[in-house]
């Protein structure tokens, strides 16, 4: 099976690793081969973080340039930073809530505005789905459920190799019990939004 | 997955594990009795998991004071007949190396595995040294893993090998293996021995010249025997078998090679070297017989490449060796599939994949890591600089050390001028204070102070140095994820432990100026720093406040927010330019705001605002303002 390749990007502390673990375990329980490459350590102090994942036969989790099937971007600038992974068949699901680098006011390059980010991505990808996942998470009950909004969005994308039920089961296996209701709500919101906007 | 499943998982169960978690399972399946480490990324999660599981597993685990002690605890356990496991990041092996060199001579009784987690491309390290050299330096066997499953399986093999030859075995991972998550099929757990017994044998365990000469001879003889094993080992398999091009590879690089070769259906032969020292020369010779040219794909140094050139030279073979040395592949940094595509393409004279990666039409701002909102280090930095400014000291050197506070290198803090290794802040301060007339202020964290700060502090006092040492005591080993150290009342297994006082140790080292500050009290702390800067010997200021990542977990009511009063704020930007707190930002209309979700209410901005425009305000529910 040619692997389905997912590039997840964002900022340290947004719950990227948890999201990839939920997907990966769901794949494993369906007997699909799966590998994930994570970044730990220094980059977690507000730096950029990316996780790469292949579901299907593969040795390394690292995705060749232009080979991502799905970009799941938890932050707009980090979506754009992953543009080298995008090709004409790539779906991008992006959270529109920006996190400005702490030194942006002294940075040589400014934070691009949202329409520029969208245009750049759209010119290279098949489809870019944008949602304010921060706001959707707050509505679901907690900002920290933002990663589950994004996960819901990913599951809705055409070609995503895992079904909703197996992802939900994996959420139960990987999230604290008391957080499940809010996280499920957040997941459903993301899923619904992406289904309607595909 | 619950982390406890690494212990409770049954044979044939499948778990989705990090390479580091798989190492723990490997230890449990090998019946390890004693495990030790000093935390360091990319190896940190091994210790984090063991600290949760050790008690239930019936084994002993400790966060040792440093890697040398970790290795020594493990060596003694192995000398007493127990299986021991010590693991560390690559530069940790430098600290342990003094004893590592001897433990190969003295040999072990129970199996002993030393895991080194190398960090190609330096995701979280000061260098990218290739620790395969250590196997050669100490002359002990080396295994290299490419996946979590392999990490676990190699742990078990390493213990068998170690016990058969009574030698420690090094298992090398790299960041991409330590932090790779994959499906791991479990094997059966092994019972671990509770206590060992040390059988005295000074001829075996005490390397003095007369015994060490014999020990070295024995070591060389053993390694000759182990060389036969590596040459015939199923851990060094050959894949494919067609065409006249060969690839020799190991570790993570093997994964990239396989993906590129399978994806593009390339006619090549691949030799994977897992049992990589003693180098399997005979195996390589046989492999070379069937190819004309060989590409060596390894991270980081051209170690196998030179070994293969030696085989070619020794047998006068007409084979071309490509790799780092002829520029086919990059000399440094980690590899990835794209690099392999380019290198193989160069060697074969074809373009393997022609897709040009998309690029943005403009440059993107970088996102460097930074101190967390509310981090007490930020306040300490501000206060030291303020004190120096007040005293009109403008030629300062800031030797720094290894931890979150190394982020002081960034603007606007700029309090990191010189760094070598763990503990070097104090040793180099001694040098700077002798070599220059500049003012020296150095920074070291609490865990790093215990690790390697005490001998250089004693050196500083005895040799009559003058500098200010700031011990940033945030009550944890923060950078690596919050492990305990000897200054805390808890040990590596979560049990109660004696808490050692940093101020007492500093005083006992002969320091006459010892002050403790709460860095969040800006004015008082600045005053103490002024006094310290005027002291004419070594002055130590201990800046005590818990890491905000711990503090947040303990936090109860969050009904206070910090609020900028627009009528008082003159937009002077002092808060943004001098504190650079991620929670403080400028809105599009130029107004300054504090993000209530990020803000940890440390109140440092309240105290440092020249217009007193920031105040603490009570609200009903955090997050409703802004």
PDB file of N, CA, C and O in Angstrom, chain B residues 214-280:
ATOM      1  N   UNK B 214      47.189  -6.851  31.401  1.00  0.00           N
ATOM      2  CA  UNK B 214      46.571  -8.154  31.100  1.00  0.00           C
ATOM      3  C   UNK B 214      45.125  -7.939  30.635  1.00  0.00           C
ATOM      4  O   UNK B 214      44.665  -8.573  29.693  1.00  0.00           O
ATOM      5  N   UNK B 215      44.437  -7.033  31.317  1.00  0.00           N
ATOM      6  CA  UNK B 215      43.041  -6.760  30.953  1.00  0.00           C
ATOM      7  C   UNK B 215      42.930  -6.292  29.506  1.00  0.00           C
ATOM      8  O   UNK B 215      42.028  -6.693  28.774  1.00  0.00           O
ATOM      9  N   UNK B 216      43.841  -5.432  29.086  1.00  0.00           N
ATOM     10  CA  UNK B 216      43.765  -4.929  27.711  1.00  0.00           C
ATOM     11  C   UNK B 216      43.935  -6.060  26.711  1.00  0.00           C
ATOM     12  O   UNK B 216      43.241  -6.144  25.697  1.00  0.00           O
ATOM     13  N   UNK B 217      44.876  -6.967  27.012  1.00  0.00           N
ATOM     14  CA  UNK B 217      45.102  -8.125  26.130  1.00  0.00           C
ATOM     15  C   UNK B 217      43.824  -8.969  26.042  1.00  0.00           C
ATOM     16  O   UNK B 217      43.393  -9.363  24.953  1.00  0.00           O
ATOM     17  N   UNK B 218      43.198  -9.194  27.212  1.00  0.00           N
ATOM     18  CA  UNK B 218      41.957  -9.983  27.219  1.00  0.00           C
ATOM     19  C   UNK B 218      40.869  -9.311  26.398  1.00  0.00           C
ATOM     20  O   UNK B 218      40.099  -9.963  25.685  1.00  0.00           O
ATOM     21  N   UNK B 219      40.799  -7.980  26.524  1.00  0.00           N
ATOM     22  CA  UNK B 219      39.781  -7.227  25.793  1.00  0.00           C
ATOM     23  C   UNK B 219      39.978  -7.396  24.290  1.00  0.00           C
ATOM     24  O   UNK B 219      39.020  -7.676  23.546  1.00  0.00           O
ATOM     25  N   UNK B 220      41.201  -7.258  23.833  1.00  0.00           N
ATOM     26  CA  UNK B 220      41.483  -7.387  22.401  1.00  0.00           C
ATOM     27  C   UNK B 220      41.137  -8.802  21.918  1.00  0.00           C
ATOM     28  O   UNK B 220      40.532  -8.965  20.852  1.00  0.00           O
ATOM     29  N   UNK B 221      41.460  -9.805  22.716  1.00  0.00           N
ATOM     30  CA  UNK B 221      41.126 -11.193  22.334  1.00  0.00           C
ATOM     31  C   UNK B 221      39.613 -11.373  22.215  1.00  0.00           C
ATOM     32  O   UNK B 221      39.116 -12.000  21.284  1.00  0.00           O
ATOM     33  N   UNK B 222      38.894 -10.827  23.194  1.00  0.00           N
ATOM     34  CA  UNK B 222      37.423 -10.942  23.155  1.00  0.00           C
ATOM     35  C   UNK B 222      36.869 -10.267  21.905  1.00  0.00           C
ATOM     36  O   UNK B 222      35.983 -10.798  21.234  1.00  0.00           O
ATOM     37  N   UNK B 223      37.381  -9.078  21.617  1.00  0.00           N
ATOM     38  CA  UNK B 223      36.843  -8.341  20.478  1.00  0.00           C
ATOM     39  C   UNK B 223      37.129  -9.070  19.161  1.00  0.00           C
ATOM     40  O   UNK B 223      36.354  -8.979  18.217  1.00  0.00           O
ATOM     41  N   UNK B 224      38.239  -9.802  19.099  1.00  0.00           N
ATOM     42  CA  UNK B 224      38.505 -10.624  17.906  1.00  0.00           C
ATOM     43  C   UNK B 224      37.406 -11.671  17.738  1.00  0.00           C
ATOM     44  O   UNK B 224      36.920 -11.911  16.635  1.00  0.00           O
ATOM     45  N   UNK B 225      37.032 -12.280  18.845  1.00  0.00           N
ATOM     46  CA  UNK B 225      35.964 -13.297  18.787  1.00  0.00           C
ATOM     47  C   UNK B 225      34.634 -12.666  18.392  1.00  0.00           C
ATOM     48  O   UNK B 225      33.854 -13.228  17.637  1.00  0.00           O
ATOM     49  N   UNK B 226      34.379 -11.489  18.955  1.00  0.00           N
ATOM     50  CA  UNK B 226      33.103 -10.820  18.653  1.00  0.00           C
ATOM     51  C   UNK B 226      33.081 -10.380  17.182  1.00  0.00           C
ATOM     52  O   UNK B 226      32.038 -10.371  16.542  1.00  0.00           O
ATOM     53  N   UNK B 227      34.263 -10.093  16.626  1.00  0.00           N
ATOM     54  CA  UNK B 227      34.350  -9.752  15.202  1.00  0.00           C
ATOM     55  C   UNK B 227      33.830 -10.883  14.317  1.00  0.00           C
ATOM     56  O   UNK B 227      33.179 -10.640  13.298  1.00  0.00           O
ATOM     57  N   UNK B 228      34.086 -12.106  14.701  1.00  0.00           N
ATOM     58  CA  UNK B 228      33.562 -13.253  13.946  1.00  0.00           C
ATOM     59  C   UNK B 228      32.036 -13.222  13.968  1.00  0.00           C
ATOM     60  O   UNK B 228      31.366 -13.462  12.964  1.00  0.00           O
ATOM     61  N   UNK B 229      31.499 -12.880  15.134  1.00  0.00           N
ATOM     62  CA  UNK B 229      30.034 -12.796  15.258  1.00  0.00           C
ATOM     63  C   UNK B 229      29.455 -11.719  14.345  1.00  0.00           C
ATOM     64  O   UNK B 229      28.464 -11.941  13.657  1.00  0.00           O
ATOM     65  N   UNK B 230      30.056 -10.519  14.365  1.00  0.00           N
ATOM     66  CA  UNK B 230      29.472  -9.434  13.582  1.00  0.00           C
ATOM     67  C   UNK B 230      29.554  -9.735  12.091  1.00  0.00           C
ATOM     68  O   UNK B 230      28.679  -9.365  11.319  1.00  0.00           O
ATOM     69  N   UNK B 231      30.606 -10.439  11.677  1.00  0.00           N
ATOM     70  CA  UNK B 231      30.731 -10.808  10.261  1.00  0.00           C
ATOM     71  C   UNK B 231      29.654 -11.789   9.812  1.00  0.00           C
ATOM     72  O   UNK B 231      29.273 -11.806   8.650  1.00  0.00           O
ATOM     73  N   UNK B 232      29.197 -12.589  10.731  1.00  0.00           N
ATOM     74  CA  UNK B 232      28.206 -13.612  10.363  1.00  0.00           C
ATOM     75  C   UNK B 232      26.818 -13.303  10.890  1.00  0.00           C
ATOM     76  O   UNK B 232      25.918 -14.122  10.806  1.00  0.00           O
ATOM     77  N   UNK B 233      26.646 -12.107  11.424  1.00  0.00           N
ATOM     78  CA  UNK B 233      25.400 -11.807  12.132  1.00  0.00           C
ATOM     79  C   UNK B 233      24.232 -11.561  11.187  1.00  0.00           C
ATOM     80  O   UNK B 233      24.363 -10.878  10.167  1.00  0.00           O
ATOM     81  N   UNK B 234      23.083 -12.104  11.570  1.00  0.00           N
ATOM     82  CA  UNK B 234      21.859 -11.830  10.802  1.00  0.00           C
ATOM     83  C   UNK B 234      21.420 -10.379  11.007  1.00  0.00           C
ATOM     84  O   UNK B 234      20.495  -9.906  10.351  1.00  0.00           O
ATOM     85  N   UNK B 235      22.084  -9.664  11.930  1.00  0.00           N
ATOM     86  CA  UNK B 235      21.775  -8.239  12.112  1.00  0.00           C
ATOM     87  C   UNK B 235      22.375  -7.395  10.992  1.00  0.00           C
ATOM     88  O   UNK B 235      22.108  -6.208  10.907  1.00  0.00           O
ATOM     89  N   UNK B 236      23.219  -7.996  10.166  1.00  0.00           N
ATOM     90  CA  UNK B 236      23.807  -7.261   9.048  1.00  0.00           C
ATOM     91  C   UNK B 236      23.341  -7.876   7.724  1.00  0.00           C
ATOM     92  O   UNK B 236      24.113  -8.471   6.992  1.00  0.00           O
ATOM     93  N   UNK B 237      22.060  -7.729   7.396  1.00  0.00           N
ATOM     94  CA  UNK B 237      21.493  -8.424   6.242  1.00  0.00           C
ATOM     95  C   UNK B 237      21.709  -7.675   4.911  1.00  0.00           C
ATOM     96  O   UNK B 237      21.982  -6.482   4.910  1.00  0.00           O
ATOM     97  N   UNK B 238      21.571  -8.416   3.831  1.00  0.00           N
ATOM     98  CA  UNK B 238      21.670  -7.834   2.481  1.00  0.00           C
ATOM     99  C   UNK B 238      20.278  -7.866   1.832  1.00  0.00           C
ATOM    100  O   UNK B 238      19.582  -8.878   1.891  1.00  0.00           O
ATOM    101  N   UNK B 239      19.884  -6.735   1.273  1.00  0.00           N
ATOM    102  CA  UNK B 239      18.577  -6.626   0.622  1.00  0.00           C
ATOM    103  C   UNK B 239      18.760  -6.459  -0.884  1.00  0.00           C
ATOM    104  O   UNK B 239      19.780  -5.942  -1.332  1.00  0.00           O
ATOM    105  N   UNK B 240      17.746  -6.817  -1.614  1.00  0.00           N
ATOM    106  CA  UNK B 240      17.661  -6.623  -3.070  1.00  0.00           C
ATOM    107  C   UNK B 240      18.518  -7.598  -3.843  1.00  0.00           C
ATOM    108  O   UNK B 240      18.071  -8.664  -4.162  1.00  0.00           O
ATOM    109  N   UNK B 241      19.736  -7.250  -4.142  1.00  0.00           N
ATOM    110  CA  UNK B 241      20.608  -8.142  -4.896  1.00  0.00           C
ATOM    111  C   UNK B 241      20.445  -8.003  -6.386  1.00  0.00           C
ATOM    112  O   UNK B 241      20.271  -8.984  -7.082  1.00  0.00           O
ATOM    113  N   UNK B 242      20.463  -6.838  -6.927  1.00  0.00           N
ATOM    114  CA  UNK B 242      20.594  -6.731  -8.375  1.00  0.00           C
ATOM    115  C   UNK B 242      21.316  -5.453  -8.743  1.00  0.00           C
ATOM    116  O   UNK B 242      21.449  -4.547  -7.945  1.00  0.00           O
ATOM    117  N   UNK B 243      21.816  -5.407  -9.968  1.00  0.00           N
ATOM    118  CA  UNK B 243      22.565  -4.242 -10.432  1.00  0.00           C
ATOM    119  C   UNK B 243      23.987  -4.265  -9.907  1.00  0.00           C
ATOM    120  O   UNK B 243      24.360  -5.142  -9.124  1.00  0.00           O
ATOM    121  N   UNK B 244      24.779  -3.307 -10.320  1.00  0.00           N
ATOM    122  CA  UNK B 244      26.185  -3.318  -9.916  1.00  0.00           C
ATOM    123  C   UNK B 244      26.495  -2.214  -8.906  1.00  0.00           C
ATOM    124  O   UNK B 244      27.641  -1.884  -8.665  1.00  0.00           O
ATOM    125  N   UNK B 245      25.431  -1.618  -8.345  1.00  0.00           N
ATOM    126  CA  UNK B 245      25.643  -0.578  -7.343  1.00  0.00           C
ATOM    127  C   UNK B 245      25.269  -1.114  -5.967  1.00  0.00           C
ATOM    128  O   UNK B 245      24.251  -1.785  -5.801  1.00  0.00           O
ATOM    129  N   UNK B 246      26.123  -0.842  -5.004  1.00  0.00           N
ATOM    130  CA  UNK B 246      25.845  -1.265  -3.639  1.00  0.00           C
ATOM    131  C   UNK B 246      25.661  -0.060  -2.722  1.00  0.00           C
ATOM    132  O   UNK B 246      26.223   1.004  -2.971  1.00  0.00           O
ATOM    133  N   UNK B 247      24.827  -0.249  -1.698  1.00  0.00           N
ATOM    134  CA  UNK B 247      24.689   0.793  -0.669  1.00  0.00           C
ATOM    135  C   UNK B 247      24.950   0.142   0.680  1.00  0.00           C
ATOM    136  O   UNK B 247      24.345  -0.883   1.003  1.00  0.00           O
ATOM    137  N   UNK B 248      25.843   0.723   1.460  1.00  0.00           N
ATOM    138  CA  UNK B 248      26.048   0.262   2.839  1.00  0.00           C
ATOM    139  C   UNK B 248      25.510   1.348   3.752  1.00  0.00           C
ATOM    140  O   UNK B 248      25.859   2.522   3.599  1.00  0.00           O
ATOM    141  N   UNK B 249      24.636   0.971   4.679  1.00  0.00           N
ATOM    142  CA  UNK B 249      23.966   1.997   5.477  1.00  0.00           C
ATOM    143  C   UNK B 249      23.646   1.478   6.869  1.00  0.00           C
ATOM    144  O   UNK B 249      23.707   0.271   7.115  1.00  0.00           O
ATOM    145  N   UNK B 250      23.310   2.391   7.771  1.00  0.00           N
ATOM    146  CA  UNK B 250      22.972   1.992   9.141  1.00  0.00           C
ATOM    147  C   UNK B 250      22.018   2.999   9.765  1.00  0.00           C
ATOM    148  O   UNK B 250      21.850   4.117   9.261  1.00  0.00           O
ATOM    149  N   UNK B 251      21.392   2.596  10.876  1.00  0.00           N
ATOM    150  CA  UNK B 251      20.529   3.502  11.653  1.00  0.00           C
ATOM    151  C   UNK B 251      19.394   4.089  10.845  1.00  0.00           C
ATOM    152  O   UNK B 251      18.808   3.438   9.974  1.00  0.00           O
ATOM    153  N   UNK B 252      19.071   5.348  11.144  1.00  0.00           N
ATOM    154  CA  UNK B 252      18.002   6.063  10.464  1.00  0.00           C
ATOM    155  C   UNK B 252      18.209   6.134   8.961  1.00  0.00           C
ATOM    156  O   UNK B 252      17.268   6.086   8.184  1.00  0.00           O
ATOM    157  N   UNK B 253      19.464   6.273   8.563  1.00  0.00           N
ATOM    158  CA  UNK B 253      19.777   6.413   7.139  1.00  0.00           C
ATOM    159  C   UNK B 253      19.279   5.202   6.352  1.00  0.00           C
ATOM    160  O   UNK B 253      18.857   5.331   5.200  1.00  0.00           O
ATOM    161  N   UNK B 254      19.290   4.024   6.977  1.00  0.00           N
ATOM    162  CA  UNK B 254      18.769   2.821   6.319  1.00  0.00           C
ATOM    163  C   UNK B 254      17.307   3.029   5.901  1.00  0.00           C
ATOM    164  O   UNK B 254      16.898   2.653   4.804  1.00  0.00           O
ATOM    165  N   UNK B 255      16.513   3.649   6.782  1.00  0.00           N
ATOM    166  CA  UNK B 255      15.099   3.871   6.464  1.00  0.00           C
ATOM    167  C   UNK B 255      14.933   4.740   5.220  1.00  0.00           C
ATOM    168  O   UNK B 255      14.093   4.477   4.368  1.00  0.00           O
ATOM    169  N   UNK B 256      15.732   5.798   5.159  1.00  0.00           N
ATOM    170  CA  UNK B 256      15.618   6.703   4.013  1.00  0.00           C
ATOM    171  C   UNK B 256      16.013   5.987   2.730  1.00  0.00           C
ATOM    172  O   UNK B 256      15.367   6.126   1.694  1.00  0.00           O
ATOM    173  N   UNK B 257      17.093   5.208   2.812  1.00  0.00           N
ATOM    174  CA  UNK B 257      17.553   4.466   1.635  1.00  0.00           C
ATOM    175  C   UNK B 257      16.453   3.518   1.155  1.00  0.00           C
ATOM    176  O   UNK B 257      16.099   3.491  -0.022  1.00  0.00           O
ATOM    177  N   UNK B 258      15.865   2.769   2.091  1.00  0.00           N
ATOM    178  CA  UNK B 258      14.843   1.793   1.704  1.00  0.00           C
ATOM    179  C   UNK B 258      13.631   2.478   1.071  1.00  0.00           C
ATOM    180  O   UNK B 258      13.101   2.009   0.072  1.00  0.00           O
ATOM    181  N   UNK B 259      13.195   3.588   1.656  1.00  0.00           N
ATOM    182  CA  UNK B 259      12.034   4.284   1.101  1.00  0.00           C
ATOM    183  C   UNK B 259      12.310   4.768  -0.326  1.00  0.00           C
ATOM    184  O   UNK B 259      11.470   4.603  -1.214  1.00  0.00           O
ATOM    185  N   UNK B 260      13.478   5.337  -0.525  1.00  0.00           N
ATOM    186  CA  UNK B 260      13.809   5.878  -1.850  1.00  0.00           C
ATOM    187  C   UNK B 260      13.965   4.740  -2.866  1.00  0.00           C
ATOM    188  O   UNK B 260      13.453   4.809  -3.981  1.00  0.00           O
ATOM    189  N   UNK B 261      14.640   3.672  -2.465  1.00  0.00           N
ATOM    190  CA  UNK B 261      14.881   2.558  -3.382  1.00  0.00           C
ATOM    191  C   UNK B 261      13.569   1.852  -3.745  1.00  0.00           C
ATOM    192  O   UNK B 261      13.295   1.565  -4.910  1.00  0.00           O
ATOM    193  N   UNK B 262      12.711   1.625  -2.765  1.00  0.00           N
ATOM    194  CA  UNK B 262      11.450   0.928  -3.036  1.00  0.00           C
ATOM    195  C   UNK B 262      10.503   1.805  -3.845  1.00  0.00           C
ATOM    196  O   UNK B 262       9.888   1.356  -4.808  1.00  0.00           O
ATOM    197  N   UNK B 263      10.407   3.064  -3.473  1.00  0.00           N
ATOM    198  CA  UNK B 263       9.521   4.009  -4.145  1.00  0.00           C
ATOM    199  C   UNK B 263       9.881   4.145  -5.632  1.00  0.00           C
ATOM    200  O   UNK B 263       9.011   4.218  -6.500  1.00  0.00           O
ATOM    201  N   UNK B 264      11.184   4.164  -5.923  1.00  0.00           N
ATOM    202  CA  UNK B 264      11.622   4.399  -7.301  1.00  0.00           C
ATOM    203  C   UNK B 264      12.109   3.124  -7.991  1.00  0.00           C
ATOM    204  O   UNK B 264      12.624   3.187  -9.098  1.00  0.00           O
ATOM    205  N   UNK B 265      11.954   1.996  -7.317  1.00  0.00           N
ATOM    206  CA  UNK B 265      12.293   0.706  -7.898  1.00  0.00           C
ATOM    207  C   UNK B 265      13.715   0.690  -8.462  1.00  0.00           C
ATOM    208  O   UNK B 265      13.934   0.369  -9.623  1.00  0.00           O
ATOM    209  N   UNK B 266      14.680   1.089  -7.655  1.00  0.00           N
ATOM    210  CA  UNK B 266      16.057   1.237  -8.126  1.00  0.00           C
ATOM    211  C   UNK B 266      16.816  -0.087  -8.042  1.00  0.00           C
ATOM    212  O   UNK B 266      16.680  -0.823  -7.065  1.00  0.00           O
ATOM    213  N   UNK B 267      17.609  -0.391  -9.074  1.00  0.00           N
ATOM    214  CA  UNK B 267      18.376  -1.656  -9.084  1.00  0.00           C
ATOM    215  C   UNK B 267      19.666  -1.541  -8.271  1.00  0.00           C
ATOM    216  O   UNK B 267      20.722  -1.260  -8.802  1.00  0.00           O
ATOM    217  N   UNK B 268      19.569  -1.744  -6.976  1.00  0.00           N
ATOM    218  CA  UNK B 268      20.750  -1.649  -6.113  1.00  0.00           C
ATOM    219  C   UNK B 268      20.763  -2.779  -5.087  1.00  0.00           C
ATOM    220  O   UNK B 268      19.731  -3.391  -4.819  1.00  0.00           O
ATOM    221  N   UNK B 269      21.925  -3.020  -4.530  1.00  0.00           N
ATOM    222  CA  UNK B 269      22.078  -3.976  -3.418  1.00  0.00           C
ATOM    223  C   UNK B 269      22.309  -3.185  -2.148  1.00  0.00           C
ATOM    224  O   UNK B 269      23.038  -2.194  -2.168  1.00  0.00           O
ATOM    225  N   UNK B 270      21.680  -3.629  -1.083  1.00  0.00           N
ATOM    226  CA  UNK B 270      21.812  -2.866   0.168  1.00  0.00           C
ATOM    227  C   UNK B 270      22.343  -3.766   1.276  1.00  0.00           C
ATOM    228  O   UNK B 270      21.824  -4.854   1.509  1.00  0.00           O
ATOM    229  N   UNK B 271      23.386  -3.294   1.948  1.00  0.00           N
ATOM    230  CA  UNK B 271      23.873  -3.978   3.156  1.00  0.00           C
ATOM    231  C   UNK B 271      23.539  -3.090   4.351  1.00  0.00           C
ATOM    232  O   UNK B 271      23.994  -1.949   4.442  1.00  0.00           O
ATOM    233  N   UNK B 272      22.709  -3.629   5.225  1.00  0.00           N
ATOM    234  CA  UNK B 272      22.370  -2.877   6.434  1.00  0.00           C
ATOM    235  C   UNK B 272      23.307  -3.319   7.554  1.00  0.00           C
ATOM    236  O   UNK B 272      23.383  -4.503   7.878  1.00  0.00           O
ATOM    237  N   UNK B 273      23.988  -2.361   8.151  1.00  0.00           N
ATOM    238  CA  UNK B 273      24.930  -2.693   9.218  1.00  0.00           C
ATOM    239  C   UNK B 273      24.329  -2.293  10.562  1.00  0.00           C
ATOM    240  O   UNK B 273      24.223  -1.115  10.879  1.00  0.00           O
ATOM    241  N   UNK B 274      23.889  -3.277  11.307  1.00  0.00           N
ATOM    242  CA  UNK B 274      23.320  -3.029  12.636  1.00  0.00           C
ATOM    243  C   UNK B 274      24.345  -3.359  13.720  1.00  0.00           C
ATOM    244  O   UNK B 274      24.506  -2.619  14.678  1.00  0.00           O
ATOM    245  N   UNK B 275      25.032  -4.483  13.541  1.00  0.00           N
ATOM    246  CA  UNK B 275      26.123  -4.876  14.440  1.00  0.00           C
ATOM    247  C   UNK B 275      27.361  -4.223  13.839  1.00  0.00           C
ATOM    248  O   UNK B 275      28.057  -4.803  13.028  1.00  0.00           O
ATOM    249  N   UNK B 276      27.616  -2.965  14.232  1.00  0.00           N
ATOM    250  CA  UNK B 276      28.539  -2.182  13.421  1.00  0.00           C
ATOM    251  C   UNK B 276      29.961  -2.092  13.991  1.00  0.00           C
ATOM    252  O   UNK B 276      30.845  -1.579  13.346  1.00  0.00           O
ATOM    253  N   UNK B 277      30.167  -2.543  15.226  1.00  0.00           N
ATOM    254  CA  UNK B 277      31.539  -2.652  15.736  1.00  0.00           C
ATOM    255  C   UNK B 277      31.628  -3.855  16.655  1.00  0.00           C
ATOM    256  O   UNK B 277      30.771  -4.009  17.506  1.00  0.00           O
ATOM    257  N   UNK B 278      32.579  -4.752  16.475  1.00  0.00           N
ATOM    258  CA  UNK B 278      33.657  -4.737  15.503  1.00  0.00           C
ATOM    259  C   UNK B 278      33.120  -4.683  14.065  1.00  0.00           C
ATOM    260  O   UNK B 278      32.153  -5.415  13.760  1.00  0.00           O
ATOM    261  N   UNK B 279      33.718  -3.851  13.238  1.00  0.00           N
ATOM    262  CA  UNK B 279      33.203  -3.657  11.889  1.00  0.00           C
ATOM    263  C   UNK B 279      33.253  -4.963  11.101  1.00  0.00           C
ATOM    264  O   UNK B 279      34.273  -5.643  11.074  1.00  0.00           O
ATOM    265  N   UNK B 280      32.123  -5.334  10.482  1.00  0.00           N
ATOM    266  CA  UNK B 280      32.053  -6.640   9.789  1.00  0.00           C
ATOM    267  C   UNK B 280      32.788  -6.612   8.450  1.00  0.00           C
ATOM    268  O   UNK B 280      32.171  -6.628   7.386  1.00  0.00           O
TER     269      UNK B 280
END
